[in-house]
Coordinates of N, CA and C in Angstrom, one line a residue:
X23 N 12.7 -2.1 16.9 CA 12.2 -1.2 15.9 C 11.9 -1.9 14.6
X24 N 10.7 -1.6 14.0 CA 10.5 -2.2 12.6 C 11.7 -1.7 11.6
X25 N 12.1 -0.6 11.5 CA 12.8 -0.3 10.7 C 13.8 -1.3 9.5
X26 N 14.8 -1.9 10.5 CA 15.5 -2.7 10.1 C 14.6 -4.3 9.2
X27 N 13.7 -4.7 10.1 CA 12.6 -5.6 8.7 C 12.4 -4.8 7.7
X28 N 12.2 -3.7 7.5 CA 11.3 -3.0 6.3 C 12.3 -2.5 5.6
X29 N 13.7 -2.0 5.3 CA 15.2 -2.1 4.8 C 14.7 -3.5 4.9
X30 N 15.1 -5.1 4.8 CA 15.5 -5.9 4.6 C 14.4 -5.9 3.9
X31 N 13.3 -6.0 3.9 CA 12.3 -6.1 2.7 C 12.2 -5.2 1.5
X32 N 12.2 -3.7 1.5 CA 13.2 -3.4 0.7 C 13.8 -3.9 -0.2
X33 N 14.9 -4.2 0.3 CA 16.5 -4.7 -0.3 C 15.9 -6.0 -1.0
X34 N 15.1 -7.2 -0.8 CA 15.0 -8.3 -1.5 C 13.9 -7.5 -2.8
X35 N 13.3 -6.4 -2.5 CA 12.2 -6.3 -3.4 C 13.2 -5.3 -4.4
X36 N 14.3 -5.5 -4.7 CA 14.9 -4.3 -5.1 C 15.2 -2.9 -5.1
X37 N 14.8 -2.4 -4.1 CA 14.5 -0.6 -3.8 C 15.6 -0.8 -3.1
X38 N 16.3 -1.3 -2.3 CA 17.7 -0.7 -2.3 C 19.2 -1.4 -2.2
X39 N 20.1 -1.6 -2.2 CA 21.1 -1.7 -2.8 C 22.2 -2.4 -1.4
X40 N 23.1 -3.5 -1.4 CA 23.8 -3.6 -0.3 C 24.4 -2.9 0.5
X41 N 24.9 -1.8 -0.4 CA 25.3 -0.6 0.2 C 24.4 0.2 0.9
X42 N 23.4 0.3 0.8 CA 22.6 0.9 1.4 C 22.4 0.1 2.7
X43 N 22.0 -0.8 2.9 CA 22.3 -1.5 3.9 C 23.6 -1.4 4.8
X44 N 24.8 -1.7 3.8 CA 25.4 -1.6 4.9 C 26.1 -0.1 5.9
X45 N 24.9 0.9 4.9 CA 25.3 2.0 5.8 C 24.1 2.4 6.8
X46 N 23.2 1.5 7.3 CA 22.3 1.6 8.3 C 23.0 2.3 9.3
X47 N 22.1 3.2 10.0 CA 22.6 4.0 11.4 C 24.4 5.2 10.7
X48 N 24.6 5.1 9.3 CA 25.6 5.6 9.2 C 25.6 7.0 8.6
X49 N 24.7 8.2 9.0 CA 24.4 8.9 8.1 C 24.6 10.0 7.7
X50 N 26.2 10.1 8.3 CA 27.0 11.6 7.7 C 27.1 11.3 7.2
X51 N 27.1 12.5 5.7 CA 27.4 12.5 4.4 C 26.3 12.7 3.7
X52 N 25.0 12.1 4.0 CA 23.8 11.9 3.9 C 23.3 10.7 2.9
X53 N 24.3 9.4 3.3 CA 23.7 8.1 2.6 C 23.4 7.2 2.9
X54 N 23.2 7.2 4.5 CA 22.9 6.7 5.1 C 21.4 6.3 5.4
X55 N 21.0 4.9 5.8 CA 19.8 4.8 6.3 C 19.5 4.8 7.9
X56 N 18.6 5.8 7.6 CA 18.4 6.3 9.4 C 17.7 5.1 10.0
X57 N 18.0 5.0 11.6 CA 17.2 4.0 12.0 C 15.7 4.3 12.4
X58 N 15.6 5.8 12.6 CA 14.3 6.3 12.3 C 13.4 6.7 11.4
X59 N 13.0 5.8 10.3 CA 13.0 6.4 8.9 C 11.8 8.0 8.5
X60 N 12.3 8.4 8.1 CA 11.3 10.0 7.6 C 11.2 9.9 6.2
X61 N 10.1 10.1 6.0 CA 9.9 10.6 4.2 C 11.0 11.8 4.0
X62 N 11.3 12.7 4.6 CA 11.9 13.6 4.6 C 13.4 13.4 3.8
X63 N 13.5 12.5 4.5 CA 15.0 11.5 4.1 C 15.1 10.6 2.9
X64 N 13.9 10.0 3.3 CA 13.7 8.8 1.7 C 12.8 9.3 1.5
X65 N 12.3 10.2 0.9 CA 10.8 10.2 0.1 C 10.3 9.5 -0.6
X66 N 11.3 8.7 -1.9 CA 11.2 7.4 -2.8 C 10.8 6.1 -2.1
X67 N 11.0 6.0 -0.7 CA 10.8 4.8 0.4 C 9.5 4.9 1.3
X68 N 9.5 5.8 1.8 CA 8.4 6.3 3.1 C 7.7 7.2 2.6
X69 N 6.2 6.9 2.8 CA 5.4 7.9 3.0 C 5.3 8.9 4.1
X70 N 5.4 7.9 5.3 CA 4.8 8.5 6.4 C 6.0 7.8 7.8
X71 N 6.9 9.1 8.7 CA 7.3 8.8 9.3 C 7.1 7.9 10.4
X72 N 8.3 7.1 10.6 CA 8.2 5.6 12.0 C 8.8 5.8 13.0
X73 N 8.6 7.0 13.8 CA 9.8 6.9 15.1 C 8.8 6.1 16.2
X74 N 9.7 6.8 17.5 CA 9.5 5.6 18.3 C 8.1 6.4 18.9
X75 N 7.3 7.1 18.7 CA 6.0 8.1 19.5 C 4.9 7.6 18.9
X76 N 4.6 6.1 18.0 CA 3.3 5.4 18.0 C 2.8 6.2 16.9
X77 N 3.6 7.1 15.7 CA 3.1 7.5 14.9 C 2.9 6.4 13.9
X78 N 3.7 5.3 13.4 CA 3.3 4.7 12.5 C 1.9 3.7 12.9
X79 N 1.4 3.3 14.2 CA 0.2 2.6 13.7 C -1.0 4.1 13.4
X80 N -0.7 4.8 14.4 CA -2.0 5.9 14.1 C -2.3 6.5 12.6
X81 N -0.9 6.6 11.9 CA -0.9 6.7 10.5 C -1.0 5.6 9.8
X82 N -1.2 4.8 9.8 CA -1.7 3.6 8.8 C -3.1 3.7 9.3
X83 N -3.6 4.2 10.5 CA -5.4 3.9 10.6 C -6.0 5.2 10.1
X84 N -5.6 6.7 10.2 CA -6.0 7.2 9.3 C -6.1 7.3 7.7
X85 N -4.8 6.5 7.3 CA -4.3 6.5 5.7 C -6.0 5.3 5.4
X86 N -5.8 4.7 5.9 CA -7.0 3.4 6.1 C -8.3 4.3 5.6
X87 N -8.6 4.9 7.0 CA -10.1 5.7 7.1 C -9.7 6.4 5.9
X88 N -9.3 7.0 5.9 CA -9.4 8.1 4.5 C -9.7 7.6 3.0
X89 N -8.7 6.4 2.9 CA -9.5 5.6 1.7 C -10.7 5.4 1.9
X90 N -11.4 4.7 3.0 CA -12.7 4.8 3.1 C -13.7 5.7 2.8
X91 N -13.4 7.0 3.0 CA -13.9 8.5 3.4 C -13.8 8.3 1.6
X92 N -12.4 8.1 0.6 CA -12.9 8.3 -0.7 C -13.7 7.8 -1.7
X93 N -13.6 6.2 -0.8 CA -14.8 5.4 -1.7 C -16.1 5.8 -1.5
X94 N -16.6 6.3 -0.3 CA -18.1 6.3 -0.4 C -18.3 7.4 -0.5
X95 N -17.3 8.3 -0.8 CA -17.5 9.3 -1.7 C -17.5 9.3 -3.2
X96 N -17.6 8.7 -3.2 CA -17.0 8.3 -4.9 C -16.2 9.1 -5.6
X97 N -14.7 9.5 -4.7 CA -13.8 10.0 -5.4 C -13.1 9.3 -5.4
X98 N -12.7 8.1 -5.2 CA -11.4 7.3 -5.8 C -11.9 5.9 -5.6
X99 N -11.5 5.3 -6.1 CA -12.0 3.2 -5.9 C -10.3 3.1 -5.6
X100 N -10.8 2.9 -4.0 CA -9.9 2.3 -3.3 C -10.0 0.7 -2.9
X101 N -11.0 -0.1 -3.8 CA -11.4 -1.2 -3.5 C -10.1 -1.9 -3.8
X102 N -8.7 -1.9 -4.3 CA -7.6 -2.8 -4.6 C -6.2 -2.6 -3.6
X103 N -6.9 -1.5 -3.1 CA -5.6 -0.7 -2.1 C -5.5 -1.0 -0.8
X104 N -4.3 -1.1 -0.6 CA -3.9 -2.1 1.0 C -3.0 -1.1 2.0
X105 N -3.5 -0.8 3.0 CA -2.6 0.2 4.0 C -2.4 -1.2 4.5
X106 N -0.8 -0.7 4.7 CA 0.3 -1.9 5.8 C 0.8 -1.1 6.8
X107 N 1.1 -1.5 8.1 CA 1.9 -1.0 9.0 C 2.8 -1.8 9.8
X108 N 4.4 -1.8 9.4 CA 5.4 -2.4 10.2 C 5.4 -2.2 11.3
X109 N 5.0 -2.7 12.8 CA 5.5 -1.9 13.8 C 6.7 -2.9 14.4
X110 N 7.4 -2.1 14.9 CA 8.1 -2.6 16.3 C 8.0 -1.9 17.6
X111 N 8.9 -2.9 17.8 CA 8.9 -2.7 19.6 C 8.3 -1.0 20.4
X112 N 9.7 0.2 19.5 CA 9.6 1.3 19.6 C 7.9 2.1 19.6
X113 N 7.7 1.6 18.4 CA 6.2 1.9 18.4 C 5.4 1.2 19.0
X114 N 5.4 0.1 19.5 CA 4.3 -0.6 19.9 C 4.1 -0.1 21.7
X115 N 5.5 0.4 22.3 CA 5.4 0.9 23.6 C 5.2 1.9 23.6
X116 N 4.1 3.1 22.7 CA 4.1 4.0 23.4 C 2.4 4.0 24.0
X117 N 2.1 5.0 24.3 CA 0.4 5.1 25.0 C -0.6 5.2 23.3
X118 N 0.3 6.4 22.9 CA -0.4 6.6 21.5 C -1.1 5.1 20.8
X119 N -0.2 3.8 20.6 CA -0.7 2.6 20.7 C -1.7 2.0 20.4

């Protein structure tokens, strides 16, 4: 699963904390970082949920098109803006894909 890269990048870019780390997978209480990350959970962190059902590349290709859809609309200059997509394993095996 990407997850764990993207917490570790994160964490060197400052957005979160050792502790935060070291409570990966730990998340009674609710301080935990889930191994499936949801905006829901980190809103500050995620836009767009990463489970394992191939949501994260299909969401970074629409986040993509849509910037496109606003440039040649000329409602926003998306000419400096960069959609990324972490995948791992989890996401990379599903059909969605």
């Amino acid at each position: 699963h990407a997850s764990p890269g993207i917490y570790a990048r994160a964490f060197l870019d400052g957005r979160l904390t050792e502790q935060h780390l070291d409570n990966f997978r730990q998340e009674s209480g609710g301080e935990g970082l889930p191994s499936y990350p949801h905006p829901r959970r980190l809103p500050w962190l995620w836009e767009f949920p990463t489970v394992s059902m191939g949501l994260g590349p299909l969401s970074a290709i629409y986040q993509a098109r849509f910037n496109r859809y606003l440039a040649n609309r000329n409602i926003k200059d998306t000419a400096n803006s960069h959609v990324w997509a972490f995948l791992g394993d989890g996401e990379m095996d599903e059909p969605e894909s």
